[in-house]
Amino acid sequence: MHIFRTDSAHTDFQNLVKSLDAALSEHNGENDSFFAQFNKIDTIKNCVVAYIDDIPAACGAFKPLSEETVEIKRMFTNPEFRKKGLASAIVKELERWAAELSFKKAVLETSRDLKNAISVYEKNGFYRIPNYGQYAGVEQSVCYEKVL
């Protein structure tokens, strides 16, 4: 496995995000447009792509929420590469990169029904917090935080 730091203009990142968006659209159903508005990638400067044998297999990104906090976004592993530790590797790389840039904390939102995603975040030291920002009061969402 090789992890590559890039930005949201990178073609492999964009293609993985298209697969993510298709999966989320199916998962979110009639609520998809609500969540999709927060998932635009046109200006994300901190993105990573994991490759296995030169095949783009997983991705993730973060964007600043404040001077101290980043929000982890666009986490996805191609189904054929799941259960190989890629999601954890992506999370750890995003944490390292955010810390290098002097951010102190990472937050994220996911669906309460995405048990595999929740498992990855909890296994990597994220803990549940009250839903923040646009996710406050959204029953389908759960939010997490980690001090970097």
XYZ file of C-alpha atoms in Angstrom:
148
model
C 0.000 0.000 0.000
C 1.106 3.525 -0.802
C -0.684 6.693 0.403
C -0.419 9.814 -1.728
C -1.170 13.345 -0.498
C -2.949 15.516 -3.036
C -5.888 17.893 -3.419
C -9.429 17.553 -4.710
C -8.367 18.174 -8.318
C -6.641 14.769 -8.463
C -8.440 12.417 -10.856
C -8.105 9.278 -8.710
C -9.536 11.133 -5.704
C -12.419 12.449 -7.806
C -13.223 8.979 -9.177
C -13.254 7.412 -5.708
C -15.526 10.226 -4.489
C -17.945 9.509 -7.355
C -18.200 5.936 -6.090
C -18.664 7.238 -2.546
C -21.415 9.625 -3.646
C -23.253 6.828 -5.460
C -23.119 4.616 -2.359
C -24.232 7.462 -0.080
C -27.062 8.437 -2.412
C -28.432 4.921 -2.141
C -27.880 4.844 1.634
C -29.376 8.292 2.316
C -32.359 7.911 0.020
C -34.673 10.907 0.178
C -32.291 12.717 2.565
C -29.382 12.628 0.114
C -29.662 16.235 -1.068
C -29.381 17.462 2.550
C -26.095 15.618 3.099
C -24.742 16.171 -0.425
C -24.689 19.945 0.061
C -21.952 19.516 2.701
C -19.807 17.193 0.592
C -18.599 19.400 -2.248
C -14.959 18.717 -3.072
C -14.060 21.546 -5.441
C -11.766 23.355 -2.992
C -10.429 20.741 -0.593
C -6.659 21.172 -0.326
C -5.908 18.158 1.883
C -6.837 14.855 0.271
C -5.203 11.438 0.307
C -5.498 8.422 -1.958
C -4.348 4.937 -0.973
C -3.082 2.677 -3.729
C -2.678 -1.073 -3.803
C -0.546 -2.237 -6.722
C -1.028 1.186 -8.354
C -4.823 0.844 -8.167
C -6.630 3.671 -6.338
C -8.307 1.790 -3.488
C -9.355 4.325 -0.832
C -9.495 8.027 -0.105
C -10.158 10.633 2.526
C -9.765 14.351 3.114
C -9.964 17.075 5.678
C -10.919 20.711 5.619
C -10.334 23.373 8.252
C -13.325 24.255 10.425
C -11.414 26.733 12.595
C -7.808 27.640 13.402
C -7.562 24.551 15.625
C -10.050 22.063 14.144
C -10.341 20.086 10.914
C -13.289 18.086 9.673
C -12.534 14.696 8.156
C -14.520 14.201 4.960
C -14.935 11.927 1.938
C -13.727 8.697 3.524
C -14.222 5.777 1.146
C -12.719 2.374 0.449
C -13.521 0.572 -2.768
C -15.519 -2.533 -1.732
C -13.011 -4.933 -3.314
C -10.285 -3.566 -1.003
C -12.205 -3.490 2.271
C -11.058 -5.316 5.422
C -7.388 -4.623 4.636
C -6.805 -1.720 7.045
C -6.994 0.990 4.393
C -9.550 3.140 6.211
C -7.436 3.178 9.365
C -4.335 4.015 7.332
C -6.184 6.901 5.660
C -7.433 8.244 9.016
C -3.932 8.080 10.505
C -2.407 9.867 7.506
C -5.042 12.614 7.677
C -4.356 13.017 11.411
C -0.596 13.277 10.799
C -1.061 15.833 8.060
C -3.465 17.956 10.121
C -1.087 17.849 13.107
C 1.830 18.886 10.848
C -0.258 21.934 9.936
C -0.715 22.710 13.670
C -4.359 21.680 13.966
C -5.242 20.385 17.424
C -8.474 18.465 16.853
C -10.349 16.502 14.200
C -14.119 16.067 14.000
C -16.320 14.130 11.633
C -19.892 13.122 10.888
C -21.160 9.790 9.671
C -24.451 7.943 9.502
C -25.527 6.096 12.628
C -26.254 3.134 10.330
C -22.733 2.877 8.881
C -21.442 0.500 11.541
C -18.191 -0.293 9.703
C -17.303 3.406 9.477
C -18.139 3.947 13.145
C -15.963 0.970 14.037
C -12.989 2.431 12.144
C -13.310 5.800 13.856
C -13.737 4.356 17.345
C -10.853 1.923 16.817
C -8.679 4.919 15.907
C -9.475 6.865 19.075
C -12.376 9.043 18.001
C -15.094 9.493 20.609
C -18.723 10.431 20.197
C -19.681 14.070 20.691
C -22.967 15.959 20.341
C -23.812 16.614 16.711
C -22.142 19.852 15.607
C -23.007 22.577 13.130
C -25.338 21.549 10.338
C -25.738 18.074 11.870
C -27.239 19.309 15.162
C -30.633 17.689 15.540
C -30.136 15.317 12.591
C -31.176 11.888 13.901
C -29.429 9.961 11.125
C -26.047 11.548 11.963
C -23.488 10.767 14.640
C -20.445 12.966 15.231
C -17.003 12.147 16.561
C -13.915 13.989 17.722
C -10.262 13.283 18.413
C -7.526 15.426 19.898
C -4.512 15.247 17.610
